[in-house]
Amino acid sequence: MVSPFRRHQQMVRGLKSAGPNHVSHRAAPAEPKPDSEAGLEYATLRVVLHDNIRTMHDIDSVEARNPMKAEFAKTFADWIEGVLTAGEQGLAAQDEILVTNMIWALDYRDYDYALRIGAHVIKFGLVLPERFKRTPACFLAESFADTALEQHELISLEQLLHVLALVDGADMPDQAKAKLHKAIGRAYDRKAEDLDPAADNAPAGGKAAFVTEALVHLNRARVLDPGVGVKTDIKRLDAQLKKLTPTGAPTE
């Protein structure tokens, strides 16, 4: 078990690992300097990380690996908190520990933690391990969208909108962004279906407001990828909106 003092040291060194890489820099920041105190801590934790990865390579079951990732992640939590705190001060370094824990968090379904790390990764232009062949923005957009489309109860509308804000302006295949808009559109559709008009948090415009938002995102998905599979949704929601708004408010 890691002592409280050791955890504090890891957090402080995570803070020190960052360099002055501002948001406007396009190139990925460098890793922590290997001869620095933080660099030595980073190297030590990377050895642990790689040992963890090797351990999981011996296990074929994804279902069995994911709880292991959640347990392994505890080792790196204090380092990561230090790194994220440094990011709030405009400082960052390329960090395999950080990006791997973002990926793991998605696997063991701590989506808010993945978003916290993802915001830092995207802001400072960190890169994923070579095997992923995607940018972090594309990876997050597709990961959240795929999960929301397959198991919508796991991902909230608010989380999907957070992802959309994080990846705004990022270059990625149109199909990836289309899936994200499709997932958001369907989440708004479910909001409309579940709406209690008398509830305190009901939106102005009632159900029609949610249906309109659903159509905005579904139509955007169709523009980005005509084969994304939203035509039936759009047709159904267009018909609903006409019934909800006597004047037949435009949907695009």
mmCIF file of C-alpha atoms in Angstrom:
data_model
loop_
_atom_site.group_PDB
_atom_site.id
_atom_site.type_symbol
_atom_site.label_atom_id
_atom_site.label_comp_id
_atom_site.label_asym_id
_atom_site.label_seq_id
_atom_site.Cartn_x
_atom_site.Cartn_y
_atom_site.Cartn_z
ATOM 1 C CA MET A 1 0.000 0.000 0.000
ATOM 2 C CA VAL A 2 1.292 3.466 -0.892
ATOM 3 C CA SER A 3 1.755 5.725 2.143
ATOM 4 C CA PRO A 4 0.092 9.186 2.327
ATOM 5 C CA PHE A 5 3.541 10.782 2.141
ATOM 6 C CA ARG A 6 4.407 8.772 -0.964
ATOM 7 C CA ARG A 7 1.100 9.785 -2.565
ATOM 8 C CA HIS A 8 1.861 13.425 -1.819
ATOM 9 C CA GLN A 9 5.311 13.062 -3.388
ATOM 10 C CA GLN A 10 3.793 11.585 -6.544
ATOM 11 C CA MET A 11 1.324 14.454 -6.849
ATOM 12 C CA VAL A 12 4.064 17.068 -6.373
ATOM 13 C CA ARG A 13 6.281 15.379 -8.962
ATOM 14 C CA GLY A 14 3.357 15.184 -11.346
ATOM 15 C CA LEU A 15 3.116 18.947 -10.998
ATOM 16 C CA LYS A 16 6.835 19.341 -11.634
ATOM 17 C CA SER A 17 6.779 17.070 -14.680
ATOM 18 C CA ALA A 18 4.988 19.674 -16.758
ATOM 19 C CA GLY A 19 6.767 22.119 -19.012
ATOM 20 C CA PRO A 20 5.641 25.498 -20.363
ATOM 21 C CA ASN A 21 3.595 24.129 -23.247
ATOM 22 C CA HIS A 22 0.796 26.576 -23.842
ATOM 23 C CA VAL A 23 -2.509 25.770 -25.524
ATOM 24 C CA SER A 24 -1.468 27.540 -28.714
ATOM 25 C CA HIS A 25 1.447 25.123 -29.312
ATOM 26 C CA ARG A 26 0.668 22.674 -32.116
ATOM 27 C CA ALA A 27 3.422 20.138 -31.482
ATOM 28 C CA ALA A 28 2.979 17.572 -28.739
ATOM 29 C CA PRO A 29 4.909 18.571 -25.608
ATOM 30 C CA ALA A 30 8.046 16.681 -24.607
ATOM 31 C CA GLU A 31 8.076 14.038 -21.896
ATOM 32 C CA PRO A 32 9.397 15.005 -18.432
ATOM 33 C CA LYS A 33 13.174 15.495 -18.414
ATOM 34 C CA PRO A 34 14.682 12.121 -17.453
ATOM 35 C CA ASP A 35 17.328 13.632 -15.156
ATOM 36 C CA SER A 36 14.817 15.643 -13.103
ATOM 37 C CA GLU A 37 13.142 14.505 -9.887
ATOM 38 C CA ALA A 38 9.804 14.380 -11.690
ATOM 39 C CA GLY A 39 11.371 12.576 -14.635
ATOM 40 C CA LEU A 40 12.731 9.870 -12.344
ATOM 41 C CA GLU A 41 9.305 9.431 -10.736
ATOM 42 C CA TYR A 42 7.720 9.287 -14.182
ATOM 43 C CA ALA A 43 10.190 6.611 -15.280
ATOM 44 C CA THR A 44 9.485 4.574 -12.143
ATOM 45 C CA LEU A 45 5.733 4.752 -12.657
ATOM 46 C CA ARG A 46 6.103 3.847 -16.336
ATOM 47 C CA VAL A 47 7.844 0.635 -15.304
ATOM 48 C CA VAL A 48 4.837 -0.142 -13.100
ATOM 49 C CA LEU A 49 2.485 0.747 -15.959
ATOM 50 C CA HIS A 50 4.260 -1.559 -18.394
ATOM 51 C CA ASP A 51 4.244 -4.359 -15.813
ATOM 52 C CA ASN A 52 0.486 -3.865 -15.455
ATOM 53 C CA ILE A 53 0.030 -4.015 -19.216
ATOM 54 C CA ARG A 54 2.097 -7.198 -19.479
ATOM 55 C CA THR A 55 0.019 -8.780 -16.724
ATOM 56 C CA MET A 56 -3.181 -8.057 -18.640
ATOM 57 C CA HIS A 57 -1.736 -9.390 -21.899
ATOM 58 C CA ASP A 58 -1.809 -12.836 -20.306
ATOM 59 C CA ILE A 59 -5.582 -12.583 -19.787
ATOM 60 C CA ASP A 60 -7.872 -13.113 -22.776
ATOM 61 C CA SER A 61 -11.128 -12.010 -21.129
ATOM 62 C CA VAL A 62 -11.937 -8.314 -21.582
ATOM 63 C CA GLU A 63 -14.484 -8.642 -18.793
ATOM 64 C CA ALA A 64 -11.732 -9.817 -16.460
ATOM 65 C CA ARG A 65 -9.207 -7.170 -17.555
ATOM 66 C CA ASN A 66 -11.392 -4.124 -16.968
ATOM 67 C CA PRO A 67 -11.675 -4.481 -13.155
ATOM 68 C CA MET A 68 -7.907 -4.974 -13.101
ATOM 69 C CA LYS A 69 -7.476 -1.651 -14.895
ATOM 70 C CA ALA A 70 -9.614 0.061 -12.256
ATOM 71 C CA GLU A 71 -7.406 -1.427 -9.536
ATOM 72 C CA PHE A 72 -4.137 -0.630 -11.332
ATOM 73 C CA ALA A 73 -5.304 2.964 -11.897
ATOM 74 C CA LYS A 74 -5.173 3.656 -8.153
ATOM 75 C CA THR A 75 -1.378 3.484 -8.310
ATOM 76 C CA PHE A 76 -1.262 6.444 -10.700
ATOM 77 C CA ALA A 77 -4.075 8.593 -9.261
ATOM 78 C CA ASP A 78 -1.882 10.999 -7.299
ATOM 79 C CA TRP A 79 0.551 11.482 -10.171
ATOM 80 C CA ILE A 80 -2.379 12.245 -12.464
ATOM 81 C CA GLU A 81 -3.872 14.757 -10.030
ATOM 82 C CA GLY A 82 -0.542 16.572 -10.022
ATOM 83 C CA VAL A 83 -0.430 16.586 -13.822
ATOM 84 C CA LEU A 84 -3.990 17.902 -14.110
ATOM 85 C CA THR A 85 -3.293 20.612 -11.548
ATOM 86 C CA ALA A 86 -0.249 21.681 -13.564
ATOM 87 C CA GLY A 87 -2.485 21.814 -16.624
ATOM 88 C CA GLU A 88 -4.698 24.346 -14.869
ATOM 89 C CA GLN A 89 -1.585 26.535 -14.700
ATOM 90 C CA GLY A 90 -0.943 26.143 -18.436
ATOM 91 C CA LEU A 91 1.776 23.503 -18.077
ATOM 92 C CA ALA A 92 1.943 20.051 -19.657
ATOM 93 C CA ALA A 93 4.221 17.226 -20.766
ATOM 94 C CA GLN A 94 3.640 14.230 -23.003
ATOM 95 C CA ASP A 95 2.616 11.527 -20.549
ATOM 96 C CA GLU A 96 2.049 7.854 -21.360
ATOM 97 C CA ILE A 97 0.727 7.254 -17.842
ATOM 98 C CA LEU A 98 -1.928 9.923 -18.271
ATOM 99 C CA VAL A 99 -3.188 8.912 -21.714
ATOM 100 C CA THR A 100 -3.224 5.217 -20.803
ATOM 101 C CA ASN A 101 -5.328 5.972 -17.740
ATOM 102 C CA MET A 102 -7.765 7.939 -19.898
ATOM 103 C CA ILE A 103 -8.187 4.848 -22.074
ATOM 104 C CA TRP A 104 -8.502 2.569 -19.059
ATOM 105 C CA ALA A 105 -11.137 4.827 -17.479
ATOM 106 C CA LEU A 106 -13.321 4.339 -20.545
ATOM 107 C CA ASP A 107 -12.856 0.580 -20.263
ATOM 108 C CA TYR A 108 -13.855 0.413 -16.592
ATOM 109 C CA ARG A 109 -16.636 2.965 -17.168
ATOM 110 C CA ASP A 110 -15.501 5.958 -15.126
ATOM 111 C CA TYR A 111 -16.574 8.327 -17.870
ATOM 112 C CA ASP A 112 -16.239 11.537 -15.865
ATOM 113 C CA TYR A 113 -12.620 10.674 -15.036
ATOM 114 C CA ALA A 114 -11.948 9.936 -18.699
ATOM 115 C CA LEU A 115 -13.367 13.351 -19.581
ATOM 116 C CA ARG A 116 -11.213 15.116 -16.974
ATOM 117 C CA ILE A 117 -8.083 13.546 -18.380
ATOM 118 C CA GLY A 118 -9.294 13.910 -21.967
ATOM 119 C CA ALA A 119 -9.778 17.655 -21.556
ATOM 120 C CA HIS A 120 -6.103 18.007 -20.575
ATOM 121 C CA VAL A 121 -4.903 15.650 -23.317
ATOM 122 C CA ILE A 122 -6.755 17.557 -26.045
ATOM 123 C CA LYS A 123 -5.961 21.015 -24.681
ATOM 124 C CA PHE A 124 -2.209 20.403 -24.724
ATOM 125 C CA GLY A 125 -1.979 18.235 -27.828
ATOM 126 C CA LEU A 126 -0.812 15.035 -26.158
ATOM 127 C CA VAL A 127 -0.745 11.942 -28.371
ATOM 128 C CA LEU A 128 -2.043 8.404 -27.897
ATOM 129 C CA PRO A 129 0.158 5.312 -28.132
ATOM 130 C CA GLU A 130 1.004 4.527 -31.761
ATOM 131 C CA ARG A 131 -1.241 1.446 -31.893
ATOM 132 C CA PHE A 132 -4.390 3.589 -31.704
ATOM 133 C CA LYS A 133 -3.794 5.303 -35.069
ATOM 134 C CA ARG A 134 -6.147 8.131 -34.055
ATOM 135 C CA THR A 135 -5.999 11.511 -32.408
ATOM 136 C CA PRO A 136 -7.258 11.760 -28.820
ATOM 137 C CA ALA A 137 -10.204 13.873 -30.031
ATOM 138 C CA CYS A 138 -11.273 11.224 -32.537
ATOM 139 C CA PHE A 139 -10.738 8.457 -29.993
ATOM 140 C CA LEU A 140 -12.920 10.171 -27.386
ATOM 141 C CA ALA A 141 -15.647 11.079 -29.876
ATOM 142 C CA GLU A 142 -15.882 7.523 -31.195
ATOM 143 C CA SER A 143 -15.566 5.843 -27.805
ATOM 144 C CA PHE A 144 -18.352 7.864 -26.213
ATOM 145 C CA ALA A 145 -20.563 7.686 -29.298
ATOM 146 C CA ASP A 146 -20.154 3.930 -29.733
ATOM 147 C CA THR A 147 -20.959 3.255 -26.089
ATOM 148 C CA ALA A 148 -23.949 5.608 -26.099
ATOM 149 C CA LEU A 149 -25.365 4.022 -29.249
ATOM 150 C CA GLU A 150 -24.899 0.477 -27.943
ATOM 151 C CA GLN A 151 -25.749 1.010 -24.249
ATOM 152 C CA HIS A 152 -27.315 4.445 -23.929
ATOM 153 C CA GLU A 153 -27.968 4.068 -20.200
ATOM 154 C CA LEU A 154 -24.212 4.230 -19.526
ATOM 155 C CA ILE A 155 -23.614 7.686 -21.034
ATOM 156 C CA SER A 156 -25.582 10.823 -20.174
ATOM 157 C CA LEU A 157 -26.571 13.541 -22.618
ATOM 158 C CA GLU A 158 -24.473 15.951 -20.575
ATOM 159 C CA GLN A 159 -21.393 13.773 -21.036
ATOM 160 C CA LEU A 160 -21.974 13.567 -24.785
ATOM 161 C CA LEU A 161 -22.316 17.346 -25.000
ATOM 162 C CA HIS A 162 -19.099 17.686 -22.987
ATOM 163 C CA VAL A 163 -17.318 15.490 -25.525
ATOM 164 C CA LEU A 164 -18.734 17.552 -28.387
ATOM 165 C CA ALA A 165 -17.389 20.733 -26.786
ATOM 166 C CA LEU A 166 -13.964 19.143 -26.212
ATOM 167 C CA VAL A 167 -13.567 18.018 -29.822
ATOM 168 C CA ASP A 168 -15.003 21.165 -31.393
ATOM 169 C CA GLY A 169 -12.754 22.182 -34.277
ATOM 170 C CA ALA A 170 -10.615 19.035 -34.066
ATOM 171 C CA ASP A 171 -9.785 17.288 -37.325
ATOM 172 C CA MET A 172 -11.206 13.775 -37.587
ATOM 173 C CA PRO A 173 -13.064 11.653 -40.145
ATOM 174 C CA ASP A 174 -16.586 12.936 -40.785
ATOM 175 C CA GLN A 175 -17.954 9.497 -39.908
ATOM 176 C CA ALA A 176 -16.592 9.770 -36.367
ATOM 177 C CA LYS A 177 -18.193 13.130 -35.723
ATOM 178 C CA ALA A 178 -21.414 11.933 -37.385
ATOM 179 C CA LYS A 179 -21.668 9.092 -34.860
ATOM 180 C CA LEU A 180 -21.293 11.573 -32.016
ATOM 181 C CA HIS A 181 -24.083 13.781 -33.372
ATOM 182 C CA LYS A 182 -26.244 10.683 -33.890
ATOM 183 C CA ALA A 183 -25.719 9.665 -30.261
ATOM 184 C CA ILE A 184 -26.566 13.182 -29.063
ATOM 185 C CA GLY A 185 -29.657 13.328 -31.262
ATOM 186 C CA ARG A 186 -30.945 10.048 -29.884
ATOM 187 C CA ALA A 187 -30.220 11.180 -26.326
ATOM 188 C CA TYR A 188 -32.350 14.293 -26.898
ATOM 189 C CA ASP A 189 -35.043 12.049 -28.390
ATOM 190 C CA ARG A 190 -35.116 9.994 -25.179
ATOM 191 C CA LYS A 191 -35.275 13.214 -23.156
ATOM 192 C CA ALA A 192 -38.363 14.172 -25.127
ATOM 193 C CA GLU A 193 -39.985 10.789 -24.524
ATOM 194 C CA ASP A 194 -39.280 10.895 -20.779
ATOM 195 C CA LEU A 195 -40.259 14.531 -20.253
ATOM 196 C CA ASP A 196 -42.693 15.436 -17.497
ATOM 197 C CA PRO A 197 -44.109 18.808 -18.620
ATOM 198 C CA ALA A 198 -44.914 19.713 -15.001
ATOM 199 C CA ALA A 199 -41.361 19.140 -13.758
ATOM 200 C CA ASP A 200 -39.394 22.139 -12.503
ATOM 201 C CA ASN A 201 -36.549 21.383 -14.912
ATOM 202 C CA ALA A 202 -38.781 21.070 -17.980
ATOM 203 C CA PRO A 203 -37.359 23.246 -20.793
ATOM 204 C CA ALA A 204 -39.137 26.241 -22.246
ATOM 205 C CA GLY A 205 -41.055 24.919 -25.206
ATOM 206 C CA GLY A 206 -41.607 21.562 -23.526
ATOM 207 C CA LYS A 207 -41.203 18.369 -25.522
ATOM 208 C CA ALA A 208 -40.875 20.296 -28.783
ATOM 209 C CA ALA A 209 -37.634 21.861 -27.511
ATOM 210 C CA PHE A 210 -36.014 18.451 -27.037
ATOM 211 C CA VAL A 211 -37.347 17.147 -30.354
ATOM 212 C CA THR A 212 -35.953 20.210 -32.119
ATOM 213 C CA GLU A 213 -32.510 19.664 -30.560
ATOM 214 C CA ALA A 214 -32.641 15.998 -31.528
ATOM 215 C CA LEU A 215 -33.334 16.948 -35.127
ATOM 216 C CA VAL A 216 -30.506 19.492 -35.180
ATOM 217 C CA HIS A 217 -27.977 16.806 -34.280
ATOM 218 C CA LEU A 218 -29.492 14.025 -36.375
ATOM 219 C CA ASN A 219 -29.570 16.261 -39.437
ATOM 220 C CA ARG A 220 -25.964 17.268 -38.778
ATOM 221 C CA ALA A 221 -25.040 13.572 -38.563
ATOM 222 C CA ARG A 222 -26.720 12.925 -41.916
ATOM 223 C CA VAL A 223 -24.829 15.805 -43.551
ATOM 224 C CA LEU A 224 -21.499 14.486 -42.252
ATOM 225 C CA ASP A 225 -22.249 10.873 -43.201
ATOM 226 C CA PRO A 226 -25.332 10.091 -45.311
ATOM 227 C CA GLY A 227 -24.997 6.430 -44.360
ATOM 228 C CA VAL A 228 -24.933 6.980 -40.597
ATOM 229 C CA GLY A 229 -28.426 5.536 -40.169
ATOM 230 C CA VAL A 230 -30.639 8.387 -38.985
ATOM 231 C CA LYS A 231 -33.191 8.787 -41.796
ATOM 232 C CA THR A 232 -35.915 6.884 -39.951
ATOM 233 C CA ASP A 233 -35.267 8.881 -36.766
ATOM 234 C CA ILE A 234 -35.510 12.166 -38.662
ATOM 235 C CA LYS A 235 -38.724 11.195 -40.427
ATOM 236 C CA ARG A 236 -40.374 10.151 -37.155
ATOM 237 C CA LEU A 237 -39.252 13.237 -35.245
ATOM 238 C CA ASP A 238 -40.255 15.589 -38.067
ATOM 239 C CA ALA A 239 -43.771 14.156 -37.842
ATOM 240 C CA GLN A 240 -43.761 14.556 -34.053
ATOM 241 C CA LEU A 241 -42.609 18.148 -34.252
ATOM 242 C CA LYS A 242 -45.373 19.061 -36.686
ATOM 243 C CA LYS A 243 -47.934 17.776 -34.194
ATOM 244 C CA LEU A 244 -46.280 19.620 -31.316
ATOM 245 C CA THR A 245 -45.951 22.933 -33.174
ATOM 246 C CA PRO A 246 -49.090 23.905 -35.099
ATOM 247 C CA THR A 247 -47.142 26.245 -37.365
ATOM 248 C CA GLY A 248 -44.771 23.443 -38.379
ATOM 249 C CA ALA A 249 -41.555 24.996 -37.145
ATOM 250 C CA PRO A 250 -38.524 24.338 -39.394
ATOM 251 C CA THR A 251 -36.232 21.512 -38.280
ATOM 252 C CA GLU A 252 -33.016 22.483 -40.077
#
